[in-house]
PDB file of C-alpha atoms in Angstrom:
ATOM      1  CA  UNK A   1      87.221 134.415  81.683  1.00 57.00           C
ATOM      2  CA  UNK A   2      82.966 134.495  80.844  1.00 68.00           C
ATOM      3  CA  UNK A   3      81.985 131.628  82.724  1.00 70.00           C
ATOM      4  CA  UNK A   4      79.682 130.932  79.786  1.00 69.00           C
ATOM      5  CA  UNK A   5      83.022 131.059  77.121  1.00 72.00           C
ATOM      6  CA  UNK A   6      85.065 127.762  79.177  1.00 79.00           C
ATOM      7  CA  UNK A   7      82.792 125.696  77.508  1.00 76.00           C
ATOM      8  CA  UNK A   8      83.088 127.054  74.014  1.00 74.00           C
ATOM      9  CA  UNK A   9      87.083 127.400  74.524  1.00 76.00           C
ATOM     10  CA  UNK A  10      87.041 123.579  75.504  1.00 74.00           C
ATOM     11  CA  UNK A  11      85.137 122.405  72.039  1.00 74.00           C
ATOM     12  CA  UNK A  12      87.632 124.491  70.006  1.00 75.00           C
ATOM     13  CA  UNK A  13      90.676 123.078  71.657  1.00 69.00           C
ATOM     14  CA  UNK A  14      89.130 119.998  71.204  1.00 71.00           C
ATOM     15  CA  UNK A  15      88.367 120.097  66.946  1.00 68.00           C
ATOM     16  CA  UNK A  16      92.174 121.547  66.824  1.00 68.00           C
ATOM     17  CA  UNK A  17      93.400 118.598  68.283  1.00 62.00           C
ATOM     18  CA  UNK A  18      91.118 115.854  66.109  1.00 57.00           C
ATOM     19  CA  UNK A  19      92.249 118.201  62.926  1.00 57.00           C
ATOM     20  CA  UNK A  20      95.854 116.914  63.676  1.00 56.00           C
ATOM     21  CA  UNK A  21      96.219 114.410  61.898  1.00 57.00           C
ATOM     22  CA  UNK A  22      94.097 115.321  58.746  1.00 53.00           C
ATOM     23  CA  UNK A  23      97.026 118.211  58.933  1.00 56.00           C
ATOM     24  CA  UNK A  24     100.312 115.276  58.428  1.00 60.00           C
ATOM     25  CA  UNK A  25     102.391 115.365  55.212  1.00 59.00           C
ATOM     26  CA  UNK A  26     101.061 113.223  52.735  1.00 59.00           C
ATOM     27  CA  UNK A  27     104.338 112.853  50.839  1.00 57.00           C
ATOM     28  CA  UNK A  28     106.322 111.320  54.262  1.00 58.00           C
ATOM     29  CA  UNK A  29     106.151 107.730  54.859  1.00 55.00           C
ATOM     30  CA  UNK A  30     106.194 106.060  58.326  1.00 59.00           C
ATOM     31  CA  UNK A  31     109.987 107.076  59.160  1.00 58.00           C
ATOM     32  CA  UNK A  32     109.082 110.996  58.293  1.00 58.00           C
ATOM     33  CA  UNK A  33     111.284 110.831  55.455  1.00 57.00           C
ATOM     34  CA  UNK A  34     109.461 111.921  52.334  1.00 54.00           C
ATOM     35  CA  UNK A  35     108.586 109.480  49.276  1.00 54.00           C
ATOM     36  CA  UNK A  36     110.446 109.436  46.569  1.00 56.00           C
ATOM     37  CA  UNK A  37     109.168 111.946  44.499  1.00 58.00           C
ATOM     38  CA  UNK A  38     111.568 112.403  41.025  1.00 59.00           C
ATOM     39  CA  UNK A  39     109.950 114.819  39.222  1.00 65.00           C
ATOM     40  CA  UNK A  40     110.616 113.261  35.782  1.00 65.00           C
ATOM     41  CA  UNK A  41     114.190 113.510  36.188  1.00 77.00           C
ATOM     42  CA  UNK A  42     116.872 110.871  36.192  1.00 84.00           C
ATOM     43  CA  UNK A  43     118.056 109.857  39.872  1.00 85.00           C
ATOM     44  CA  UNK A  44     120.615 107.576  41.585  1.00 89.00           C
ATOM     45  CA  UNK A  45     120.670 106.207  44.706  1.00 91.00           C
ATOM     46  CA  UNK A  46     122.936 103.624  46.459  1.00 92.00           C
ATOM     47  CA  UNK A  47     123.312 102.197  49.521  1.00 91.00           C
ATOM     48  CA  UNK A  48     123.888  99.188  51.324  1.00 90.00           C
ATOM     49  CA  UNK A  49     122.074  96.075  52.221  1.00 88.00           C
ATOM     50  CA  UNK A  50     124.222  93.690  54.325  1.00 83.00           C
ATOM     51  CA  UNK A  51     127.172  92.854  52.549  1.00 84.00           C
ATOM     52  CA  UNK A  52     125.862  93.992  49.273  1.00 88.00           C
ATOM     53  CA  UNK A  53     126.346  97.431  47.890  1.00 91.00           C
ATOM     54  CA  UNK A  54     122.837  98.241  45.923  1.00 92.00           C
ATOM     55  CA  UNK A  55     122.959 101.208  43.317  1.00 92.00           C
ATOM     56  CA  UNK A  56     119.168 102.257  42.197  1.00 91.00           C
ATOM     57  CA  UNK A  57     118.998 104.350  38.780  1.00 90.00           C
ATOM     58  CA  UNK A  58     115.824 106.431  37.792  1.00 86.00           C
ATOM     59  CA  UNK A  59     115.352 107.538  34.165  1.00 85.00           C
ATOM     60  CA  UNK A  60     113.429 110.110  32.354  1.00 81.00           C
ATOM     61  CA  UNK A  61     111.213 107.850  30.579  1.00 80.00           C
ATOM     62  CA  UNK A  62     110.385 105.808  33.918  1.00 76.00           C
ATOM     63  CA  UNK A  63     112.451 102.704  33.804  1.00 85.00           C
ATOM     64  CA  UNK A  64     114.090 101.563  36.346  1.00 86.00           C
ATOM     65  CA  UNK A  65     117.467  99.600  37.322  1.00 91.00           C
ATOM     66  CA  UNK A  66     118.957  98.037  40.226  1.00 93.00           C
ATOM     67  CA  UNK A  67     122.362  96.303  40.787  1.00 93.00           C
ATOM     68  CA  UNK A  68     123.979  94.662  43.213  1.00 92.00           C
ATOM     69  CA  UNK A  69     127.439  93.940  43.924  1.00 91.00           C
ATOM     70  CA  UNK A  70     127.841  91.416  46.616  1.00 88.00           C
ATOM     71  CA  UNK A  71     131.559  90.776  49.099  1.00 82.00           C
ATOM     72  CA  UNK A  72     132.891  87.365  48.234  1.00 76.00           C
ATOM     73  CA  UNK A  73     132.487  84.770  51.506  1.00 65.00           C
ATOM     74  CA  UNK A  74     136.220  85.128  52.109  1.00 61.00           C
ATOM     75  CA  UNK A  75     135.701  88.642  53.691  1.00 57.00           C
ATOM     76  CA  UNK A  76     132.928  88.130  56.108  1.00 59.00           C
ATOM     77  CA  UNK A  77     133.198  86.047  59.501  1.00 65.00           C
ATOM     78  CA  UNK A  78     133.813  82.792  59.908  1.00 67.00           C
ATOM     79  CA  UNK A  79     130.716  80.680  60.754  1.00 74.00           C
ATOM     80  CA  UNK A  80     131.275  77.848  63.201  1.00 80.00           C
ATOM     81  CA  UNK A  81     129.044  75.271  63.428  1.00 83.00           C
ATOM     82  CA  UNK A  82     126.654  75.252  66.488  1.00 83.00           C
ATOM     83  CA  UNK A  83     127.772  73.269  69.983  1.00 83.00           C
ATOM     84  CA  UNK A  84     126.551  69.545  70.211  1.00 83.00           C
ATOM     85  CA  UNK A  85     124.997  68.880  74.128  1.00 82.00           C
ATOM     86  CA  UNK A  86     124.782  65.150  74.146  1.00 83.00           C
ATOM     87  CA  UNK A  87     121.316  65.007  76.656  1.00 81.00           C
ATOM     88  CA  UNK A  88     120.810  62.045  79.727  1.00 81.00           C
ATOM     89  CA  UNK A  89     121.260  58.888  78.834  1.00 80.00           C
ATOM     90  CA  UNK A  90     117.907  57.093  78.635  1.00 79.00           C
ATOM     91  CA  UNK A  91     116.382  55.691  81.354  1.00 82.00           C
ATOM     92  CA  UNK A  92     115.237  52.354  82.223  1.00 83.00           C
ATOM     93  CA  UNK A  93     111.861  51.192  80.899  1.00 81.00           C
ATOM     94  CA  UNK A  94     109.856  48.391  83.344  1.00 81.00           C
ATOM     95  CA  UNK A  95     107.042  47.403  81.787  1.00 81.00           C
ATOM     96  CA  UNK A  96     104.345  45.226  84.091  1.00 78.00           C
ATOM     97  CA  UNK A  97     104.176  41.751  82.734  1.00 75.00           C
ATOM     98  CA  UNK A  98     101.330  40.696  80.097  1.00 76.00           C
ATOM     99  CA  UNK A  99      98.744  38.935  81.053  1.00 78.00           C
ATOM    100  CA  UNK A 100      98.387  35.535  78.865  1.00 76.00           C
ATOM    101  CA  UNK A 101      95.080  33.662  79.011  1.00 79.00           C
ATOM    102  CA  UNK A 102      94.952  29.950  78.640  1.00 81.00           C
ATOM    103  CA  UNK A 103      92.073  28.266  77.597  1.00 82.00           C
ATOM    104  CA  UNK A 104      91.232  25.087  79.636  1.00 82.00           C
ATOM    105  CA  UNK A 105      92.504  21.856  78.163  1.00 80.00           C
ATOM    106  CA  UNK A 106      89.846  19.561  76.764  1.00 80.00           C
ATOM    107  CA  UNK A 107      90.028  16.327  77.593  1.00 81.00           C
ATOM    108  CA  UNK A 108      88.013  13.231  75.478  1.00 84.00           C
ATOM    109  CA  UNK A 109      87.677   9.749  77.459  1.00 80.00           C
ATOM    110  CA  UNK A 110      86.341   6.777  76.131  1.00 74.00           C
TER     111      UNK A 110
END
């Protein structure tokens, strides 16, 4: 390789590589799964979030609907209730004695 042409090659490898990311997919989000893109058409979707089951409707005109349909309680674990850890027993304050100030007895003689 033209001595001259290494430095030439270098700058064009280097623009390809800061064009990268100009080049992503507009229509993906952060996961790489595309937007939802409907087209003007009616779509459903449904899926679940914890123990609800969430159904997503699309219509023509734009509106849209969700519904959930939640497990009753009976059907999930129980929950128990979270371990009591009694701590040390308290320890013994000492507190130095006060410090009381008389003032000097007057005394009147005739």
């Amino acid at each position: 390789m033209n001595p001259l042409l290494r430095p030439l090659a270098l700058v064009a490898l280097l623009a390809t590589g800061a064009m990268a990311p100009a080049a992503a997919d507009p229509y993906k989000d952060e996961s790489g799964h595309g937007k939802r893109r409907h087209g003007g058409r009616e779509y459903k979707e449904a899926f679940w979030d914890g123990r609800c089951k969430v159904e997503r409707k699309w219509e023509k005109n734009g509106e849209y609907k969700e519904k959930r349909k939640c497990k009753n309680h009976a059907s999930r674990a129980p929950a128990y209730e979270a371990p009591v850890y009694a701590g040390p027993p308290p320890g013994v304050v000492v507190q130095p004695p006060a410090i009381v100030i008389q003032p000097p007895a007057i005394v009147v003689r005739p």
